[in-house]
CSV table of C-alpha atoms in Angstrom, one decimal:
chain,number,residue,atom,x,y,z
A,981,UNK,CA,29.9,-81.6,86.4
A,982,UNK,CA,29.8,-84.5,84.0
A,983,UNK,CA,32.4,-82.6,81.6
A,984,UNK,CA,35.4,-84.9,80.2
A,985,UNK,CA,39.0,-83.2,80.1
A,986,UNK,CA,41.7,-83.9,78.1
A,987,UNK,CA,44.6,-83.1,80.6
A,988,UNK,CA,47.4,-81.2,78.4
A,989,UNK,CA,50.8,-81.2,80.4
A,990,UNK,CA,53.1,-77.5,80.0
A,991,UNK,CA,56.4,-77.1,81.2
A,992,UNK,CA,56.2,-74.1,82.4
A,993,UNK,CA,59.1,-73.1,83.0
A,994,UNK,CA,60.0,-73.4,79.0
A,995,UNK,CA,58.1,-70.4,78.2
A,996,UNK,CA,56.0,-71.3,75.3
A,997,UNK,CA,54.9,-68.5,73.0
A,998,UNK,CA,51.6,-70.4,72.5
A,999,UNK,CA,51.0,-71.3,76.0
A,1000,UNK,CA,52.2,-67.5,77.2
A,1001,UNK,CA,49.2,-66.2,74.2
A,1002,UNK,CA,46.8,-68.2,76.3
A,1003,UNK,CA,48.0,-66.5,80.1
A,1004,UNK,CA,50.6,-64.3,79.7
A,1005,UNK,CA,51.4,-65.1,83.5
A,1006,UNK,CA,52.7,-68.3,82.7
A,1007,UNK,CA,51.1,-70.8,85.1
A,1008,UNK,CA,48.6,-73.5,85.0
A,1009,UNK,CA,45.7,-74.8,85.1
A,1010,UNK,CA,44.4,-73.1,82.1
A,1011,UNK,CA,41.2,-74.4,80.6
A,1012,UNK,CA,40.4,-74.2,76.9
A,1013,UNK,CA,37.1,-74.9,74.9
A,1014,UNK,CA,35.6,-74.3,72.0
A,1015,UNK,CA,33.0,-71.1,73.6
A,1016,UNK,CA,36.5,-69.4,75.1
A,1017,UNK,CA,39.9,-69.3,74.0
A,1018,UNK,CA,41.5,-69.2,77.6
A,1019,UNK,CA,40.2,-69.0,81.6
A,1020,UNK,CA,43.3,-68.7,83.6
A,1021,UNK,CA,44.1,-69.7,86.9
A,1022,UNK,CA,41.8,-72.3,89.2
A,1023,UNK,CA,39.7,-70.0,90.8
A,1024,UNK,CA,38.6,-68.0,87.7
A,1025,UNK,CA,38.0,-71.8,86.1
A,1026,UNK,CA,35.5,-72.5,89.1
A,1027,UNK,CA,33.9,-69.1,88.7
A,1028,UNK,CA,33.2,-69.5,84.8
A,1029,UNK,CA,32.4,-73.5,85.2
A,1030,UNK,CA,30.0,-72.2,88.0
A,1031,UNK,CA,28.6,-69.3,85.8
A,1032,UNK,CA,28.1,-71.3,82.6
A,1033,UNK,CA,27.0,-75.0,84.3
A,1034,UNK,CA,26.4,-74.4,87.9
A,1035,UNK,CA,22.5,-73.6,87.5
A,1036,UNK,CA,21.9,-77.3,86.0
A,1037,UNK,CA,23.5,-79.1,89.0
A,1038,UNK,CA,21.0,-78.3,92.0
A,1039,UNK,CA,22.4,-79.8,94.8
A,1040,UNK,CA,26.0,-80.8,93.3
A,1041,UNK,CA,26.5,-77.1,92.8
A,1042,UNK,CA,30.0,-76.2,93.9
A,1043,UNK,CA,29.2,-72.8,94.8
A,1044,UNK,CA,26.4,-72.3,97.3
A,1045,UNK,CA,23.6,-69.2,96.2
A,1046,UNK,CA,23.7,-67.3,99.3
A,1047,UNK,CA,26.5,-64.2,99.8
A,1048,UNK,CA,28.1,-64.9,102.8
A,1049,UNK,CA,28.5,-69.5,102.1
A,1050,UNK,CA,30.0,-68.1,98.6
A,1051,UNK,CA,32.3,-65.8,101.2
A,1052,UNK,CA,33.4,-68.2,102.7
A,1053,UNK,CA,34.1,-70.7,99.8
A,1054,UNK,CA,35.9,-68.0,98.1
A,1055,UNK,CA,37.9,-67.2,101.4
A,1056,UNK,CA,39.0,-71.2,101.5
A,1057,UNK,CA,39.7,-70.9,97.8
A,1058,UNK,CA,42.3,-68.7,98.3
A,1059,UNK,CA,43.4,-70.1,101.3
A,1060,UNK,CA,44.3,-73.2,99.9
A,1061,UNK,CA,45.5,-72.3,96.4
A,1062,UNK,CA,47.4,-69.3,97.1
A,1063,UNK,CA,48.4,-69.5,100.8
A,1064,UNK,CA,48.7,-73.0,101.0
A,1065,UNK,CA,50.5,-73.7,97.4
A,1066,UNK,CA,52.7,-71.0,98.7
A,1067,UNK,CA,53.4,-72.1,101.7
A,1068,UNK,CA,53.8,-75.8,101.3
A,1069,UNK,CA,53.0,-77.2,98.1
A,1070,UNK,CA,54.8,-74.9,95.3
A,1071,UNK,CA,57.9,-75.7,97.2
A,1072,UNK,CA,57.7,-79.2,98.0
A,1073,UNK,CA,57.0,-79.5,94.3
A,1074,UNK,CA,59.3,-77.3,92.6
A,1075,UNK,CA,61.9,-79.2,94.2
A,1076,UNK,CA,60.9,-82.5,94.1
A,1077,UNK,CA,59.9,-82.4,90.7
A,1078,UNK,CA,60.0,-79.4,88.6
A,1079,UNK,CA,63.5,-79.4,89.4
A,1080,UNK,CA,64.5,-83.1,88.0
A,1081,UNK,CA,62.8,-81.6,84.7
A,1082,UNK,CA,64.9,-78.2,84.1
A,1083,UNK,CA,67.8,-77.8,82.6
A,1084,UNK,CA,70.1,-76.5,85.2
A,1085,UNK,CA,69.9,-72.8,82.8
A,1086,UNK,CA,65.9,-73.0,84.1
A,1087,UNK,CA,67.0,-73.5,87.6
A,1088,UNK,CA,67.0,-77.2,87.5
A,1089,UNK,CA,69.5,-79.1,90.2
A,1090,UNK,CA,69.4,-81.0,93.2
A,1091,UNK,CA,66.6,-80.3,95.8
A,1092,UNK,CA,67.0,-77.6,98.3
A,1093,UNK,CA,66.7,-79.8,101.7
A,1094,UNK,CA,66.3,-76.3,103.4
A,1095,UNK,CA,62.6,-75.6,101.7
A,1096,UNK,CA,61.6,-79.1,101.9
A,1097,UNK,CA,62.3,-78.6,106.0
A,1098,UNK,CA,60.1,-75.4,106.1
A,1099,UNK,CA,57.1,-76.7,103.6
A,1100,UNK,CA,56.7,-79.7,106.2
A,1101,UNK,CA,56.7,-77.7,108.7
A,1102,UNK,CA,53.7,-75.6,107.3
A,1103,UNK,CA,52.3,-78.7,106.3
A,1104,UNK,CA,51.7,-79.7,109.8
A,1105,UNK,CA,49.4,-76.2,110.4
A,1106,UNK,CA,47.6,-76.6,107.2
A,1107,UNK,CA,46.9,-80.3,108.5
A,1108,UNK,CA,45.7,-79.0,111.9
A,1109,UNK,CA,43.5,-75.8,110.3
A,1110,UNK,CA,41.7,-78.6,108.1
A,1111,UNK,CA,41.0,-80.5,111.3
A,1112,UNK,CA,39.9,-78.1,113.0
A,1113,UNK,CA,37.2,-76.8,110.3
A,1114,UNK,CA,36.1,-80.6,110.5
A,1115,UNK,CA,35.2,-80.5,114.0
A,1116,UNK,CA,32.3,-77.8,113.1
A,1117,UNK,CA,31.6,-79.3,109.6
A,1118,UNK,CA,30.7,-82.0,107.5
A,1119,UNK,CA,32.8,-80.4,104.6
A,1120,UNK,CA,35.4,-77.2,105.0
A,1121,UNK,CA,33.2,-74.7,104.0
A,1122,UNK,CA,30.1,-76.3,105.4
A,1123,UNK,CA,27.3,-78.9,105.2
A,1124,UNK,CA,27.8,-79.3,101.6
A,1125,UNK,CA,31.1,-80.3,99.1
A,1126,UNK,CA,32.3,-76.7,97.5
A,1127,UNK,CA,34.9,-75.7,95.7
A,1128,UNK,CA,36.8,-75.5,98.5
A,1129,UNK,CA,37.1,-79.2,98.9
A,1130,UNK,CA,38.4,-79.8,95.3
A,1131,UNK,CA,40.9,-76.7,96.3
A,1132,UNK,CA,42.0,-78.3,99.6
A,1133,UNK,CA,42.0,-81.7,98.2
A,1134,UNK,CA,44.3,-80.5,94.5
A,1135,UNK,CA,46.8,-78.9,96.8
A,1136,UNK,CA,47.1,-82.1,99.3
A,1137,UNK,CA,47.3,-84.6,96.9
A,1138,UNK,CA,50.1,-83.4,95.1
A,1139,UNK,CA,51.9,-83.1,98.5
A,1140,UNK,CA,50.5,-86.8,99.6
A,1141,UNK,CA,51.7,-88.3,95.9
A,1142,UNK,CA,55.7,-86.9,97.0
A,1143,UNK,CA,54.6,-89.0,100.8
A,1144,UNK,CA,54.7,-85.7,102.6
A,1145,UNK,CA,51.9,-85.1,104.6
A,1146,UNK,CA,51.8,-86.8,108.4
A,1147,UNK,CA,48.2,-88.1,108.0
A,1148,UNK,CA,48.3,-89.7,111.3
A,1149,UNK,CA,48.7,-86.3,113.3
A,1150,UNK,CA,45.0,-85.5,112.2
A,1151,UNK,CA,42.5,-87.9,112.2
A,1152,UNK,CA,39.5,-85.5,111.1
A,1153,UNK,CA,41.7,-84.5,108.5
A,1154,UNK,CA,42.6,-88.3,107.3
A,1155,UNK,CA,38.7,-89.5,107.1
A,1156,UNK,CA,37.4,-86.3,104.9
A,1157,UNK,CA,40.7,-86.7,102.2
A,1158,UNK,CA,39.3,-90.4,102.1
A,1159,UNK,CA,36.0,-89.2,101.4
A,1160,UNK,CA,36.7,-87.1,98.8
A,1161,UNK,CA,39.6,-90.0,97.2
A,1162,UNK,CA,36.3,-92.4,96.9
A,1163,UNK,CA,34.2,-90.5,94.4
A,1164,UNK,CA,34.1,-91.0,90.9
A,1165,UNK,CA,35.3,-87.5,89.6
A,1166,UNK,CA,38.6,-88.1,92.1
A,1167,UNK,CA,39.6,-91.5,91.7
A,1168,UNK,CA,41.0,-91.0,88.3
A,1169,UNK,CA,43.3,-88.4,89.2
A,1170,UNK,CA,44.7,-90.7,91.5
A,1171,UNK,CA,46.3,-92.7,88.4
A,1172,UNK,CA,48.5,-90.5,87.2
A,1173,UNK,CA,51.9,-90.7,87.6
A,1174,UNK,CA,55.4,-88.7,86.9
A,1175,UNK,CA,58.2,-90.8,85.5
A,1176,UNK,CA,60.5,-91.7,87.9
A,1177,UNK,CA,58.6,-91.0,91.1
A,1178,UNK,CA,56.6,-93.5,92.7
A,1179,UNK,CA,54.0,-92.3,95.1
A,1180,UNK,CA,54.0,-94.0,98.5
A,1181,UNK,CA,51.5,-97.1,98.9
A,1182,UNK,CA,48.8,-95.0,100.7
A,1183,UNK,CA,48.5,-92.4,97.7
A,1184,UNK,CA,45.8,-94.0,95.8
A,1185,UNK,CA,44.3,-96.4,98.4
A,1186,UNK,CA,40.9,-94.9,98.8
A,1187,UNK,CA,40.8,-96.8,102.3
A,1188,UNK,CA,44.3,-95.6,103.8
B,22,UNK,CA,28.9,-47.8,94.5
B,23,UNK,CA,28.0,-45.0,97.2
B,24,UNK,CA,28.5,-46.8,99.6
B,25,UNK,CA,30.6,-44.3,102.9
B,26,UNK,CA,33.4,-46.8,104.5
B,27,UNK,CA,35.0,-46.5,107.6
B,28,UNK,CA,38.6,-47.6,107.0
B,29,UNK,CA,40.4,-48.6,109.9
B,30,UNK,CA,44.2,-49.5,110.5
B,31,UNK,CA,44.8,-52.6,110.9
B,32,UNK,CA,49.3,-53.7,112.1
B,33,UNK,CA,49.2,-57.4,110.8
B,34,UNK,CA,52.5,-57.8,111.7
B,35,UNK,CA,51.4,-57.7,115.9
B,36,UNK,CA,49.0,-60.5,114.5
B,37,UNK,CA,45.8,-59.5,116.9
B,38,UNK,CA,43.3,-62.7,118.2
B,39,UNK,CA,40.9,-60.2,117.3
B,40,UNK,CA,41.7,-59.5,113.9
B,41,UNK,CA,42.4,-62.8,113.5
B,42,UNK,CA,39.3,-64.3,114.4
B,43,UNK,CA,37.6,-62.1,111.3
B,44,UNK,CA,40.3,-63.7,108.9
B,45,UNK,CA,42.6,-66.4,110.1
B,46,UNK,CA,45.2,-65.8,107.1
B,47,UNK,CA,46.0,-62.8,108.9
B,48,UNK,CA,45.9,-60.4,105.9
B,49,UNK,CA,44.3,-56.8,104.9
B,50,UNK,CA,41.7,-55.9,103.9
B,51,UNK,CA,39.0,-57.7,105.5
B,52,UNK,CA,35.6,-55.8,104.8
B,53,UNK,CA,32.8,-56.0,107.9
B,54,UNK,CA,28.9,-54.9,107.4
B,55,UNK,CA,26.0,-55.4,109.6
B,56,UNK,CA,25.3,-58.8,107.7
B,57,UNK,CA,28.1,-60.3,107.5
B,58,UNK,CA,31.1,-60.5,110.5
B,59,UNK,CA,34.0,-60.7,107.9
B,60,UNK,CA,34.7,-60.4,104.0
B,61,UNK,CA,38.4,-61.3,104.1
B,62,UNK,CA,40.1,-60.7,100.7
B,63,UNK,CA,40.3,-57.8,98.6
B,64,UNK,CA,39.0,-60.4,95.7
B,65,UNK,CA,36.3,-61.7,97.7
B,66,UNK,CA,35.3,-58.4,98.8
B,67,UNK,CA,34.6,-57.3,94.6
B,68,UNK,CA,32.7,-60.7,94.3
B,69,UNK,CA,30.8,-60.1,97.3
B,70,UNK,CA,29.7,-56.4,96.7
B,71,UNK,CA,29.1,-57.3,93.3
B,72,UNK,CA,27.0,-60.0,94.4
B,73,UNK,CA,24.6,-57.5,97.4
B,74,UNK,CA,24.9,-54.2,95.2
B,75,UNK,CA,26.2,-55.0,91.3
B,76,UNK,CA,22.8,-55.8,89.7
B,77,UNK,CA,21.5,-52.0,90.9
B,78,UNK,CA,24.4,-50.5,89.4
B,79,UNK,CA,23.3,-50.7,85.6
B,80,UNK,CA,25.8,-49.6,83.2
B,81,UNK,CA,28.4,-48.9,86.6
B,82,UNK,CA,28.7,-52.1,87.7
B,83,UNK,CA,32.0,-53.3,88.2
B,84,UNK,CA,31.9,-57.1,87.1
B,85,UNK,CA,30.3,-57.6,83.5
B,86,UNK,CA,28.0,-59.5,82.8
B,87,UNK,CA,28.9,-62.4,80.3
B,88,UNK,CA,31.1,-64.8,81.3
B,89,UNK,CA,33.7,-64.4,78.6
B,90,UNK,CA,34.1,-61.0,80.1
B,91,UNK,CA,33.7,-61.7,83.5
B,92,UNK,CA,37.1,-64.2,82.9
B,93,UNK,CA,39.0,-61.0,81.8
B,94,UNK,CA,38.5,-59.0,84.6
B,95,UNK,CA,39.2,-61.9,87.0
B,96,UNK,CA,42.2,-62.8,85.5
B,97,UNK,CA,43.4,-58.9,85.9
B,98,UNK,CA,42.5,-58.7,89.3
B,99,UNK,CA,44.4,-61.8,90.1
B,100,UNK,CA,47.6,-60.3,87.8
B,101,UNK,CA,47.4,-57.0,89.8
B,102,UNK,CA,46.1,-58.2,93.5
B,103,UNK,CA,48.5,-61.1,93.0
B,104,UNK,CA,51.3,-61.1,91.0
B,105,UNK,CA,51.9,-57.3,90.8
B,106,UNK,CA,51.9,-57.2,94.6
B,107,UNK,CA,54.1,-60.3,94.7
B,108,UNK,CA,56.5,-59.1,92.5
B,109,UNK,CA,56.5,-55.3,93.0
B,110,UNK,CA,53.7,-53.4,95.9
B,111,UNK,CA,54.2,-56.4,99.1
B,112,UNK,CA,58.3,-55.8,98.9
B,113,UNK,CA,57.9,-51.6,98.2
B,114,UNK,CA,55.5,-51.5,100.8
B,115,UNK,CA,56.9,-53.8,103.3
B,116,UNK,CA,61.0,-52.6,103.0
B,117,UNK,CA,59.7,-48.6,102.9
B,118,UNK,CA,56.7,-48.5,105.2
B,119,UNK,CA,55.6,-51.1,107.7
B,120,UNK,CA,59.9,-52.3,108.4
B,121,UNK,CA,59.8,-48.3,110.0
B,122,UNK,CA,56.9,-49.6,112.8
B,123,UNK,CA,58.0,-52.7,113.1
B,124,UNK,CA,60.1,-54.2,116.0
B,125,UNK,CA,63.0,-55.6,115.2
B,126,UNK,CA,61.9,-58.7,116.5
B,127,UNK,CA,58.7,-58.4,114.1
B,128,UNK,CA,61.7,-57.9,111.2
B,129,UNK,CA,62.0,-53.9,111.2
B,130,UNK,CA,64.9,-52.7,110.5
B,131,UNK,CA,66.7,-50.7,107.7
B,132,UNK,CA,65.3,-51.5,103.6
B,133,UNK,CA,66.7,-53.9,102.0
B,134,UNK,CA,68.1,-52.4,98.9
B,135,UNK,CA,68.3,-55.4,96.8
B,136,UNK,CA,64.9,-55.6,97.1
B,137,UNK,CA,63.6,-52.3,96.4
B,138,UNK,CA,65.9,-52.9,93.5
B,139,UNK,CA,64.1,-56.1,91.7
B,140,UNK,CA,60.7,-54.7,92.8
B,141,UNK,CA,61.5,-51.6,90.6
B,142,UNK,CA,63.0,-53.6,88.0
B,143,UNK,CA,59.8,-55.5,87.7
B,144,UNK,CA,57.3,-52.5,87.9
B,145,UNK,CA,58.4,-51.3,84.3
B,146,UNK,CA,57.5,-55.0,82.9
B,147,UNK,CA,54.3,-54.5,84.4
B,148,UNK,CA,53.9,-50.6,83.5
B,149,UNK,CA,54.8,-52.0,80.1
B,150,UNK,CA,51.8,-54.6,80.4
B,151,UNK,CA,49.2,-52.1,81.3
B,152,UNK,CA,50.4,-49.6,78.5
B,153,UNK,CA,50.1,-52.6,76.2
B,154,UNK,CA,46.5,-53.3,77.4
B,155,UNK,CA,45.6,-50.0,76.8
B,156,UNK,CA,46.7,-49.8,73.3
B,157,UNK,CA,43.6,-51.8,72.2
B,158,UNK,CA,40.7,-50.6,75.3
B,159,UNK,CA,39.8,-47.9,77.0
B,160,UNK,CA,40.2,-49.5,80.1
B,161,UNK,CA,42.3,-52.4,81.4
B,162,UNK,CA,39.6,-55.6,80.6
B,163,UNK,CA,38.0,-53.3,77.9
B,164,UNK,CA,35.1,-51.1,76.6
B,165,UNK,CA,33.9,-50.3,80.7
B,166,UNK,CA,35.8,-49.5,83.6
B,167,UNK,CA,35.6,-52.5,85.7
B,168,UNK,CA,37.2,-53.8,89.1
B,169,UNK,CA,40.7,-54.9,86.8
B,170,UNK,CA,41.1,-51.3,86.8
B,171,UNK,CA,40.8,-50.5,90.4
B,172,UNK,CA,43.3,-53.6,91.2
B,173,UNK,CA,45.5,-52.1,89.0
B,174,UNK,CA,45.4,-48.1,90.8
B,175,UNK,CA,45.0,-49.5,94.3
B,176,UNK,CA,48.3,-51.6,93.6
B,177,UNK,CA,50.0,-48.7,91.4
B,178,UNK,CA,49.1,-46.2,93.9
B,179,UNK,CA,50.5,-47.6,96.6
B,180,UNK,CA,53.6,-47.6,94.9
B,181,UNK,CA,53.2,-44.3,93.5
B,182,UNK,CA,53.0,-42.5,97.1
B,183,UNK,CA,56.6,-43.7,97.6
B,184,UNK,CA,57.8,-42.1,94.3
B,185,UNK,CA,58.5,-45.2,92.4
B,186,UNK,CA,56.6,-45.5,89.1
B,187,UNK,CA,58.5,-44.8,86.3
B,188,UNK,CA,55.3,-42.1,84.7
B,189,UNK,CA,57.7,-41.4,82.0
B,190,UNK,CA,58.0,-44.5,80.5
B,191,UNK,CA,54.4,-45.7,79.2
B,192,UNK,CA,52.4,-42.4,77.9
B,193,UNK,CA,49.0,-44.8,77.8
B,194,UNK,CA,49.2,-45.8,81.5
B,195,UNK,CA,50.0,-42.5,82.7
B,196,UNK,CA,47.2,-41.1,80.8
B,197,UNK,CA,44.6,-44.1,82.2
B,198,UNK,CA,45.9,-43.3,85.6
B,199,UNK,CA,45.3,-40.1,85.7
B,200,UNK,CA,41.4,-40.7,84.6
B,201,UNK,CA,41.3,-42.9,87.2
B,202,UNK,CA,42.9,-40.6,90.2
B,203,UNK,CA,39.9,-37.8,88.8
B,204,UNK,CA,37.0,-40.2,90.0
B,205,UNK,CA,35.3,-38.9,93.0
B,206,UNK,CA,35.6,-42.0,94.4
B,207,UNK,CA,39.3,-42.3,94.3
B,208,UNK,CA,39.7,-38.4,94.9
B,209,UNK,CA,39.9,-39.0,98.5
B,210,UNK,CA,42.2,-41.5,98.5
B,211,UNK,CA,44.8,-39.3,97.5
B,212,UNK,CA,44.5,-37.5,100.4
B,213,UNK,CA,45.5,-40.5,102.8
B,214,UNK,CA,48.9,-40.3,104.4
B,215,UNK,CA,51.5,-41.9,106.3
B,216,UNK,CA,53.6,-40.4,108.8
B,217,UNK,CA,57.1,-39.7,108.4
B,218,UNK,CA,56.4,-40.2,104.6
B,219,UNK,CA,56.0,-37.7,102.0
B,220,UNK,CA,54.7,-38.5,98.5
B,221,UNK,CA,56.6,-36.6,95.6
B,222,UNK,CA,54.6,-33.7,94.3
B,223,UNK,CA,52.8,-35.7,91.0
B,224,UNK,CA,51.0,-38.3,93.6
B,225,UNK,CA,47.8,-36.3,94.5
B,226,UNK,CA,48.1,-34.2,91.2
B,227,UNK,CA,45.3,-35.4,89.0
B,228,UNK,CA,46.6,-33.7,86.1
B,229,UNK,CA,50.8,-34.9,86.4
């Protein structure tokens, strides 16, 4: 969309009265500018960013115009960023990481080996559901890049950063995730890191 | 939006191919129409009747119109469809009503009262949350009645028909809730049962 971020990092799990005034549920993303105070929660972001910019992008629109494409964007929306972050990604990340940064009153402790098991396991039928969208499509939801790309692509990169998805078990899956690592809004992202994780050499190799 | 709906039961736990083809997450309530095969997603559904049927509503449409606004009510539906049913409706439901037709190798069985135990424990937080919406609108995402407010009863009633909402502790949701159950459209509803299951006396009372 052309808009520049300033990413803001929130513990969440300390609780902040200012953060909590901005979503009283607690969780990220929340987005903040000057027109709005707060708009909580990724898919309500990629409503209001579609409802106050989408009419100026033409063909880079996120969200097609017609009922049953925005259906079926909205249906992958909330595929990946409620089923899959439930699923696979919350817990592989929670554990990994979240954890290393709690106190052990907020939960904080060694990772439970138990989850990790079970979120790779998922993994592997999140993997195959992508590939099998693929075979029909040049992107999830259809002939265009939607929102439910950037979705698909937020929740497997922060699995792929911890080394955890099995690329090689779908190739369809592989070549669309490299697609979408070469643009210019994505590659960025790719630089961030978390102190005292390092990402395995693939993560930000837009050619893996 | 008089609009007449068949509603049909749907077992998700016997996971049908059928039912499955129409939404592969393998969750209720999938909405289908002449147009369109499937609408999975109760959230989808609101944006997608909205989308074919708000603008002829007027002043009863269910999804304002700016986008400020519009943010409010999505954030509510997520907070009721979401994290209300994750924390309070999915384990009432599932430990009272579907465990009693399930198999046992489909995870019926006897409640689990620890269960029923946190997911009351957490209903008064978010009784608490409503009444404390209330306090400054006359409905949940303000001046209108919008589709925040229908999250909220479909999630609350649900709960309601199995005798668990503590009525007596927030005077301003009680009061809201009852407005609500005296809509024609949600008249009906009350009438809906389950068998083997009786509501306490209050549940179809419009005036408890």
């Amino acid at each position: 969309m052309g808009l520049e971020a300033e990413l803001i990092e929130e513990r969440v799990w300390e609780r902040r009265r200012e953060f909590l005034a901005l979503n009283p549920a607690g969780t990220t993303p929340v987005l903040t500018e000057e027109s709005i105070e707060a708009v909580p929660g990724a898919s309500v972001i990629a409503e209001y960013l579609d409802e106050t910019r989408g009419l100026a992008l033409g063909e880079r629109r996120l969200l097609p115009e017609d009922p049953a494409s925005r259906v079926e964007v909205r249906r992958l929306m909330g595929w990946f960023l409620d089923k899959f972050d439930g699923e696979v990604s919350s817990f592989l990340v929670s554990e990994k990481v979240y954890k290393r940064f709690m106190s052990s009153a907020e939960g904080g402790g060694a990772p439970d080996m138990a989850l990790i098991r079970a979120a790779r396991a998922n993994l592997r039928y999140h993997l195959k559901y992508i590939g099998w969208l693929l075979a029909e499509r040049n992107w999830l939801a259809g002939s265009r890049m939607t929102y439910a790309d950037l979705a698909a692509a937020a929740e497997l990169s922060s699995v792929d950063f911890l080394g955890d998805v099995p690329w090689d078990e779908d190739e369809a899956a592989r070549t669309w995730y490299s697609r979408l690592k070469s643009r210019p809004s994505f590659r960025p992202l790719l630089a961030d890191r978390i102190a005292g994780i390092t990402p395995p050499g693939h993560y930000a190799d837009l050619d893996f």
